[in-house]
Short mmCIF file of N, CA and C in Angstrom, two decimals:
data_model
loop_
_atom_site.label_atom_id
_atom_site.label_comp_id
_atom_site.label_asym_id
_atom_site.label_seq_id
_atom_site.Cartn_x
_atom_site.Cartn_y
_atom_site.Cartn_z
N MET M 95 173.65 57.74 120.85
CA MET M 95 174.86 57.39 120.34
C MET M 95 174.99 57.12 118.80
N SER M 96 176.10 57.61 118.38
CA SER M 96 176.61 57.73 116.86
C SER M 96 177.00 56.33 116.25
N VAL M 97 177.00 56.52 114.99
CA VAL M 97 177.35 55.39 114.21
C VAL M 97 179.04 55.45 113.82
N ILE M 98 179.59 54.60 113.85
CA ILE M 98 180.96 54.25 114.02
C ILE M 98 181.36 53.54 112.68
N ILE M 99 181.63 54.03 111.53
CA ILE M 99 182.05 53.44 110.12
C ILE M 99 183.46 52.83 110.46
N ARG M 100 183.92 51.60 110.04
CA ARG M 100 185.27 51.12 109.95
C ARG M 100 185.45 50.08 109.07
N LYS M 101 186.62 49.62 108.70
CA LYS M 101 186.81 48.40 107.86
C LYS M 101 186.54 47.21 108.66
N ALA M 102 185.74 46.28 108.24
CA ALA M 102 185.20 44.96 108.89
C ALA M 102 186.60 44.19 109.06
N VAL M 103 186.16 43.47 109.89
CA VAL M 103 187.39 42.75 110.19
C VAL M 103 187.20 41.19 110.36
N LEU M 104 187.96 40.48 110.58
CA LEU M 104 187.74 38.93 110.65
C LEU M 104 186.68 38.74 111.79
N ARG M 105 186.54 39.17 112.99
CA ARG M 105 185.61 38.97 113.96
C ARG M 105 184.12 39.13 113.64
N ASP M 106 184.07 40.16 112.68
CA ASP M 106 182.64 40.74 112.23
C ASP M 106 182.10 39.69 111.21
N THR M 107 182.65 38.64 110.75
CA THR M 107 182.15 37.73 109.74
C THR M 107 181.04 37.33 109.98
N SER M 108 180.48 36.62 111.30
CA SER M 108 179.29 35.97 111.41
C SER M 108 178.17 36.89 111.58
N VAL M 109 178.47 37.87 111.76
CA VAL M 109 177.25 38.96 112.10
C VAL M 109 177.26 39.65 110.65
N LEU M 110 178.20 39.72 109.80
CA LEU M 110 177.97 40.42 108.35
C LEU M 110 177.14 38.99 107.48
N ALA M 111 177.47 37.74 107.90
CA ALA M 111 176.75 36.98 107.24
C ALA M 111 175.23 36.85 107.66
N GLU M 112 175.13 37.01 108.82
CA GLU M 112 173.61 37.08 109.23
C GLU M 112 172.76 38.30 108.53
N LEU M 113 173.95 39.36 108.42
CA LEU M 113 173.06 40.38 107.56
C LEU M 113 172.67 40.26 106.19
N SER M 114 173.75 39.59 105.95
CA SER M 114 173.79 39.30 104.39
C SER M 114 172.52 38.34 104.23
N VAL M 115 172.15 37.41 104.94
CA VAL M 115 171.06 36.52 104.55
C VAL M 115 169.96 37.51 104.93
N GLN M 116 169.85 38.76 105.32
CA GLN M 116 168.59 39.57 105.46
C GLN M 116 168.47 39.97 104.04
N ALA M 117 169.47 40.69 103.59
CA ALA M 117 169.70 41.18 102.40
C ALA M 117 169.23 40.16 101.13
N ARG M 118 169.50 39.35 101.39
CA ARG M 118 169.22 37.93 100.30
C ARG M 118 167.77 37.92 100.24
N VAL M 119 167.13 37.68 101.30
CA VAL M 119 165.94 37.29 101.49
C VAL M 119 165.10 38.43 100.85
N PHE M 120 165.27 39.94 101.10
CA PHE M 120 164.70 41.15 100.87
C PHE M 120 164.99 41.04 99.22
N HIS M 121 166.22 40.89 98.56
CA HIS M 121 166.48 40.99 97.24
C HIS M 121 165.62 39.79 96.55
N ASN M 122 165.52 38.55 97.17
CA ASN M 122 164.87 37.46 96.48
C ASN M 122 163.24 37.95 96.55
N GLY M 123 162.77 38.55 97.22
CA GLY M 123 161.34 39.01 97.63
C GLY M 123 161.20 40.11 96.22
N LEU M 124 162.31 41.03 95.83
CA LEU M 124 162.08 42.03 94.80
C LEU M 124 162.39 41.42 93.36
N SER M 125 163.03 40.30 93.35
CA SER M 125 163.39 39.71 92.09
C SER M 125 162.66 38.34 91.78
N CYS M 126 161.89 37.81 92.36
CA CYS M 126 160.94 36.82 92.29
C CYS M 126 161.63 35.24 92.11
N GLY M 127 162.55 35.43 93.31
CA GLY M 127 163.55 34.06 93.16
C GLY M 127 164.59 34.06 92.64
N TYR M 128 165.12 35.30 92.22
CA TYR M 128 166.26 35.18 91.33
C TYR M 128 167.61 34.14 91.86
N PHE M 129 167.87 34.71 93.27
CA PHE M 129 168.92 34.43 94.07
C PHE M 129 168.69 32.97 94.73
N ALA M 130 169.85 32.12 94.96
CA ALA M 130 169.59 30.93 95.57
C ALA M 130 169.42 31.23 96.88
N ASP M 131 168.58 30.07 97.79
CA ASP M 131 168.19 30.20 99.04
C ASP M 131 169.77 30.91 100.05
N PRO M 132 169.47 31.50 101.05
CA PRO M 132 170.34 32.24 101.67
C PRO M 132 171.18 30.89 102.33
N ASP M 133 172.60 30.84 102.38
CA ASP M 133 173.32 29.84 103.10
C ASP M 133 174.20 30.41 104.19
N PRO M 134 173.79 30.57 105.15
CA PRO M 134 174.80 31.46 106.31
C PRO M 134 176.15 31.10 106.15
N ARG M 135 176.36 29.80 106.17
CA ARG M 135 177.87 29.15 106.28
C ARG M 135 178.63 29.61 104.77
N ALA M 136 177.97 29.66 103.89
CA ALA M 136 178.55 30.03 102.68
C ALA M 136 178.75 31.78 102.49
N GLU M 137 177.96 32.34 103.45
CA GLU M 137 178.15 33.81 103.20
C GLU M 137 179.33 34.09 104.24
N GLU M 138 179.29 33.60 105.22
CA GLU M 138 180.47 33.41 106.40
C GLU M 138 181.73 33.40 105.63
N LEU M 139 181.83 32.31 105.02
CA LEU M 139 182.81 31.89 104.37
C LEU M 139 183.30 33.35 103.19
N PHE M 140 182.44 33.50 102.34
CA PHE M 140 182.80 34.68 101.44
C PHE M 140 183.14 35.84 102.30
N PHE M 141 182.77 36.35 103.30
CA PHE M 141 182.97 37.36 104.18
C PHE M 141 184.45 37.36 104.57
N LYS M 142 185.00 35.80 104.98
CA LYS M 142 186.27 35.61 105.64
C LYS M 142 187.20 35.99 104.54
N GLN M 143 186.74 35.63 103.30
CA GLN M 143 187.84 35.92 102.27
C GLN M 143 187.80 37.36 101.72
N ALA M 144 186.65 37.88 101.77
CA ALA M 144 186.39 39.33 101.18
C ALA M 144 187.20 40.51 102.21
N VAL M 145 187.15 40.26 103.96
CA VAL M 145 187.70 41.09 104.30
C VAL M 145 189.25 41.30 104.31
N ALA M 146 189.82 40.23 103.61
CA ALA M 146 191.54 40.18 103.40
C ALA M 146 191.68 40.46 102.22
N ALA M 147 190.81 40.52 100.98
CA ALA M 147 190.96 40.79 99.86
C ALA M 147 191.30 42.50 99.65
N GLU M 148 192.36 42.39 98.58
CA GLU M 148 192.90 43.69 98.08
C GLU M 148 191.94 44.65 97.59
N ASP M 149 191.13 43.99 96.80
CA ASP M 149 190.21 44.76 95.90
C ASP M 149 188.74 44.98 96.20
N LYS M 150 188.73 44.51 97.50
CA LYS M 150 187.35 44.69 98.22
C LYS M 150 187.31 45.79 99.31
N ILE M 151 186.15 46.30 99.19
CA ILE M 151 186.03 47.38 100.48
C ILE M 151 184.75 46.77 101.24
N ILE M 152 184.88 46.30 102.39
CA ILE M 152 183.93 45.94 103.29
C ILE M 152 183.78 46.69 104.71
N LEU M 153 182.97 47.57 104.63
CA LEU M 153 182.79 48.50 105.65
C LEU M 153 181.79 48.03 106.77
N ALA M 154 181.85 48.13 107.78
CA ALA M 154 180.99 47.79 108.82
C ALA M 154 180.27 49.01 109.64
N ALA M 155 179.35 49.18 110.10
CA ALA M 155 178.56 50.33 110.65
C ALA M 155 178.20 49.87 112.12
N GLU M 156 179.04 50.34 113.34
CA GLU M 156 178.65 50.02 114.63
C GLU M 156 177.82 51.16 115.21
N LYS M 157 176.76 50.44 115.79
CA LYS M 157 175.99 51.29 116.88
C LYS M 157 175.66 50.65 117.99
N ASN M 158 175.90 51.33 119.04
CA ASN M 158 175.67 50.97 120.29
C ASN M 158 176.38 49.70 120.54
N GLY M 159 177.81 49.52 119.89
CA GLY M 159 178.73 48.55 120.22
C GLY M 159 178.51 47.11 119.28
N ARG M 160 177.46 47.31 118.61
CA ARG M 160 177.28 46.10 117.53
C ARG M 160 177.22 46.51 116.17
N VAL M 161 177.43 45.62 115.35
CA VAL M 161 177.64 45.68 113.92
C VAL M 161 176.15 45.89 113.45
N ALA M 162 175.43 46.99 112.86
CA ALA M 162 174.18 47.20 112.57
C ALA M 162 174.02 47.14 110.89
N GLY M 163 175.09 47.08 110.49
CA GLY M 163 174.96 47.40 108.80
C GLY M 163 176.45 47.16 108.23
N PHE M 164 176.28 46.90 106.85
CA PHE M 164 177.85 47.04 106.22
C PHE M 164 177.71 47.29 104.71
N LEU M 165 178.76 47.56 104.12
CA LEU M 165 178.92 48.00 102.77
C LEU M 165 179.84 47.12 102.13
N GLN M 166 179.78 46.52 101.17
CA GLN M 166 180.35 45.65 100.20
C GLN M 166 180.57 46.07 98.97
N ALA M 167 182.04 46.24 98.67
CA ALA M 167 182.16 46.98 97.08
C ALA M 167 183.56 46.48 96.50
N SER M 168 183.70 46.84 95.35
CA SER M 168 185.13 46.16 94.79
C SER M 168 185.80 47.28 94.09
N LEU M 169 186.86 47.54 93.94
CA LEU M 169 187.62 48.60 93.07
C LEU M 169 187.98 47.89 91.57
N LYS M 170 187.62 48.72 90.84
CA LYS M 170 188.03 48.22 89.33
C LYS M 170 188.84 49.41 88.76
N SER M 171 189.66 48.80 87.71
CA SER M 171 190.27 49.77 86.81
C SER M 171 189.36 49.35 85.43
N LEU M 172 188.70 50.34 85.14
CA LEU M 172 188.18 50.11 83.63
C LEU M 172 188.74 50.74 82.53
N PRO M 173 189.94 50.32 81.77
CA PRO M 173 191.08 51.32 80.72
C PRO M 173 189.90 51.63 79.82
N TYR M 174 189.04 51.25 79.40
CA TYR M 174 188.12 51.54 78.20
C TYR M 174 187.35 52.78 78.64
N LEU M 175 187.60 53.62 79.89
CA LEU M 175 186.70 54.64 80.44
C LEU M 175 187.83 55.83 80.07
N ARG M 176 187.35 56.85 80.40
CA ARG M 176 188.21 58.35 80.32
C ARG M 176 188.72 58.40 81.71
N ARG M 177 187.98 57.91 82.63
CA ARG M 177 188.35 58.12 84.36
C ARG M 177 188.57 56.83 84.40
N PRO M 178 189.30 55.82 84.44
CA PRO M 178 189.12 54.29 84.63
C PRO M 178 189.15 53.83 86.28
N SER M 179 189.27 54.81 87.07
CA SER M 179 189.34 53.92 88.71
C SER M 179 187.61 54.23 88.80
N VAL M 180 187.16 52.93 89.30
CA VAL M 180 185.76 52.99 89.56
C VAL M 180 185.55 51.84 90.59
N CYS M 181 184.76 52.52 91.61
CA CYS M 181 184.21 51.30 92.75
C CYS M 181 182.77 50.99 92.49
N LEU M 182 182.71 49.77 92.59
CA LEU M 182 181.31 48.99 92.35
C LEU M 182 180.86 48.75 93.85
N VAL M 183 179.68 49.35 94.01
CA VAL M 183 178.91 48.91 95.05
C VAL M 183 178.31 47.54 94.89
N GLU M 184 178.38 46.53 95.83
CA GLU M 184 177.78 45.33 95.54
C GLU M 184 176.42 45.05 96.38
N THR M 185 176.55 45.67 97.55
CA THR M 185 175.86 45.26 98.72
C THR M 185 175.78 46.56 100.01
N VAL M 186 174.63 47.04 100.13
CA VAL M 186 174.48 47.92 101.32
C VAL M 186 173.33 47.27 102.04
N CYS M 187 173.57 46.90 103.39
CA CYS M 187 172.47 46.33 104.19
C CYS M 187 172.60 46.75 105.51
N VAL M 188 171.42 47.36 105.87
CA VAL M 188 171.44 47.54 107.41
C VAL M 188 170.40 46.78 108.08
N ASP M 189 170.78 46.17 109.18
CA ASP M 189 169.57 45.46 110.10
C ASP M 189 168.47 46.06 110.02
N GLN M 190 167.24 45.22 109.88
CA GLN M 190 165.86 45.90 109.58
C GLN M 190 165.55 46.55 110.94
N ALA M 191 166.14 46.08 112.09
CA ALA M 191 166.03 46.74 113.41
C ALA M 191 166.35 48.20 113.32
N CYS M 192 167.12 48.76 112.46
CA CYS M 192 168.25 49.63 112.56
C CYS M 192 167.86 50.54 111.42
N ARG M 193 166.90 50.24 110.50
CA ARG M 193 166.95 51.12 109.19
C ARG M 193 166.14 52.36 109.54
N ARG M 194 166.39 53.36 108.66
CA ARG M 194 165.98 54.91 108.56
C ARG M 194 166.40 55.33 109.90
N LYS M 195 167.70 55.23 110.35
CA LYS M 195 168.50 56.06 111.18
C LYS M 195 169.91 56.48 110.89
N GLY M 196 170.10 56.39 109.73
CA GLY M 196 171.27 57.08 109.37
C GLY M 196 172.37 56.21 109.06
N ILE M 197 172.08 55.12 108.99
CA ILE M 197 173.19 54.40 108.96
C ILE M 197 173.65 53.91 107.32
N GLY M 198 172.76 53.61 106.66
CA GLY M 198 173.12 53.39 105.38
C GLY M 198 174.07 54.62 104.66
N LYS M 199 173.36 55.99 105.07
CA LYS M 199 173.98 57.05 104.63
C LYS M 199 175.53 57.31 105.01
N ALA M 200 175.68 57.06 106.29
CA ALA M 200 176.95 57.17 106.87
C ALA M 200 177.81 55.98 106.23
N LEU M 201 177.59 54.83 106.04
CA LEU M 201 178.51 54.05 105.12
C LEU M 201 178.74 54.28 104.14
N MET M 202 177.63 55.08 103.15
CA MET M 202 177.78 55.54 101.89
C MET M 202 178.73 56.66 101.80
N THR M 203 178.70 57.60 102.79
CA THR M 203 179.48 58.65 103.09
C THR M 203 180.81 58.39 103.23
N ASP M 204 181.29 57.50 104.03
CA ASP M 204 182.34 57.07 104.19
C ASP M 204 183.15 56.43 102.87
N LEU M 205 182.37 55.85 102.33
CA LEU M 205 182.89 55.28 101.14
C LEU M 205 183.33 56.26 100.21
N ARG M 206 182.59 57.06 99.86
CA ARG M 206 182.73 58.31 99.23
C ARG M 206 184.10 58.97 99.53
N ARG M 207 184.38 59.19 101.09
CA ARG M 207 185.26 59.63 101.42
C ARG M 207 186.78 58.74 101.35
N ARG M 208 186.70 57.78 101.36
CA ARG M 208 187.44 56.69 101.04
C ARG M 208 188.05 56.67 99.52
N CYS M 209 187.09 56.91 98.57
CA CYS M 209 187.29 56.97 97.12
C CYS M 209 187.97 58.23 96.92
N ASP M 210 187.23 59.54 97.40
CA ASP M 210 188.06 60.38 96.95
C ASP M 210 189.37 60.49 97.45
N GLN M 211 189.61 59.89 98.62
CA GLN M 211 191.18 59.81 99.06
C GLN M 211 192.15 58.97 98.21
N ASN M 212 191.49 58.16 97.57
CA ASN M 212 192.41 57.24 96.67
C ASN M 212 192.31 57.28 95.19
N GLY M 213 191.57 58.51 94.88
CA GLY M 213 191.59 58.77 93.38
C GLY M 213 190.34 57.93 92.42
N VAL M 214 189.60 57.35 93.17
CA VAL M 214 188.60 56.72 92.38
C VAL M 214 187.74 57.79 91.82
N HIS M 215 187.19 57.75 90.55
CA HIS M 215 186.72 58.62 89.77
C HIS M 215 185.29 58.60 89.93
N GLU M 216 184.53 57.19 90.05
CA GLU M 216 183.24 56.95 89.95
C GLU M 216 182.90 55.94 90.74
N ILE M 217 181.37 56.03 91.41
CA ILE M 217 180.94 55.00 92.24
C ILE M 217 179.63 54.49 91.68
N ARG M 218 179.74 53.22 91.36
CA ARG M 218 178.63 52.77 90.64
C ARG M 218 177.89 51.54 91.46
N LEU M 219 176.46 51.35 91.29
CA LEU M 219 175.82 50.71 91.88
C LEU M 219 174.73 49.91 91.10
N GLY M 220 173.93 49.05 91.68
CA GLY M 220 172.71 48.61 90.76
C GLY M 220 171.58 48.75 91.83
N VAL M 221 170.59 48.68 91.39
CA VAL M 221 169.20 48.80 92.43
C VAL M 221 168.09 48.12 91.50
N PHE M 222 167.31 47.08 92.10
CA PHE M 222 166.32 46.53 91.44
C PHE M 222 165.32 47.54 91.16
N THR M 223 164.54 47.57 90.22
CA THR M 223 163.71 48.50 89.87
C THR M 223 162.59 48.58 90.85
N ALA M 224 162.15 47.30 91.50
CA ALA M 224 161.13 47.40 92.65
C ALA M 224 161.43 47.90 93.62
N ASN M 225 162.76 48.25 94.04
CA ASN M 225 163.12 48.57 95.30
C ASN M 225 163.01 50.20 95.27
N THR M 226 162.05 50.50 95.37
CA THR M 226 161.74 52.23 95.47
C THR M 226 162.64 52.71 96.42
N ALA M 227 162.59 52.40 97.65
CA ALA M 227 163.01 52.91 98.62
C ALA M 227 164.68 53.22 98.56
N GLY M 228 165.21 52.07 97.95
CA GLY M 228 166.48 52.19 97.58
C GLY M 228 166.93 53.00 96.54
N LEU M 229 166.21 53.20 95.33
CA LEU M 229 166.23 54.24 94.41
C LEU M 229 166.05 55.46 95.06
N ALA M 230 165.20 55.88 95.83
CA ALA M 230 165.08 57.07 96.50
C ALA M 230 166.38 57.66 97.50
N PHE M 231 166.73 56.52 98.30
CA PHE M 231 168.00 56.56 98.82
C PHE M 231 169.12 57.00 98.16
N TYR M 232 169.32 56.39 96.89
CA TYR M 232 170.80 56.45 96.21
C TYR M 232 170.37 58.02 95.40
N GLN M 233 169.60 58.20 95.06
CA GLN M 233 169.10 59.41 94.52
C GLN M 233 169.38 60.65 95.51
N SER M 234 169.08 60.48 96.68
CA SER M 234 169.02 61.66 97.72
C SER M 234 170.53 61.91 98.10
N LEU M 235 171.52 60.84 97.84
CA LEU M 235 173.19 60.89 98.04
C LEU M 235 173.43 61.49 96.51
N GLY M 236 172.94 61.84 95.44
CA GLY M 236 173.50 62.33 94.31
C GLY M 236 173.50 61.40 93.11
N PHE M 237 173.09 60.29 93.18
CA PHE M 237 173.27 59.17 92.28
C PHE M 237 172.25 59.43 90.98
N THR M 238 172.43 58.94 89.67
CA THR M 238 171.59 59.24 88.87
C THR M 238 171.35 58.17 87.90
N VAL M 239 170.35 57.80 87.43
CA VAL M 239 170.26 56.54 86.69
C VAL M 239 170.97 56.69 85.21
N GLN M 240 171.81 55.92 85.04
CA GLN M 240 172.72 55.98 83.73
C GLN M 240 172.34 54.89 82.69
N GLU M 241 171.77 53.60 83.27
CA GLU M 241 171.49 52.60 82.10
C GLU M 241 170.58 51.89 82.95
N GLN M 242 170.05 50.98 81.86
CA GLN M 242 169.16 49.68 82.20
C GLN M 242 169.54 48.41 82.17
N LYS M 243 169.69 47.52 82.72
CA LYS M 243 170.10 46.25 82.73
C LYS M 243 168.96 45.33 82.18
N MET M 244 169.09 44.42 81.20
CA MET M 244 168.44 43.47 80.83
C MET M 244 168.83 41.99 80.82
N GLN M 245 167.93 41.25 81.16
CA GLN M 245 168.25 39.97 80.92
C GLN M 245 167.16 38.99 80.33
N LEU M 246 167.71 37.88 79.83
CA LEU M 246 166.90 37.14 79.44
C LEU M 246 167.35 35.32 79.77
N PHE M 247 166.22 34.90 80.86
CA PHE M 247 166.42 33.77 81.21
C PHE M 247 166.22 32.44 80.07
N LEU M 248 167.36 31.43 80.09
CA LEU M 248 167.31 30.47 79.42
C LEU M 248 167.02 29.11 79.97
#
């Protein structure tokens, strides 16, 4: 059965929160505990607000009648750029049991279509350096490394 990509709705928020917890645990492993411990209730509250927000794009990937992944992004206008309309991808998450089956690619392809239709000039995202599979995935979609972020913990 194929993957259906659609805008996430309120009834999806508990599943989105569960998947987000998976992503948080994964990212914490890559970042040596940078993120707070996952809080499923806080995650669900976040998604309840995000699915209704005008500047958010929350896409759900449905496979076999259940949400198997999501993409969370924000639309920004950055007036200091020549092409100011930018989409910032914040999270792409696919259920561990459903990875490597084209769901992440379907989510990103749908986001690109939506951006094209709405005059967005650029899609940006961040990937942890240790996430080599993520880097390869985004590069396979045509993304290129443009900058490196640095941090100093105080």
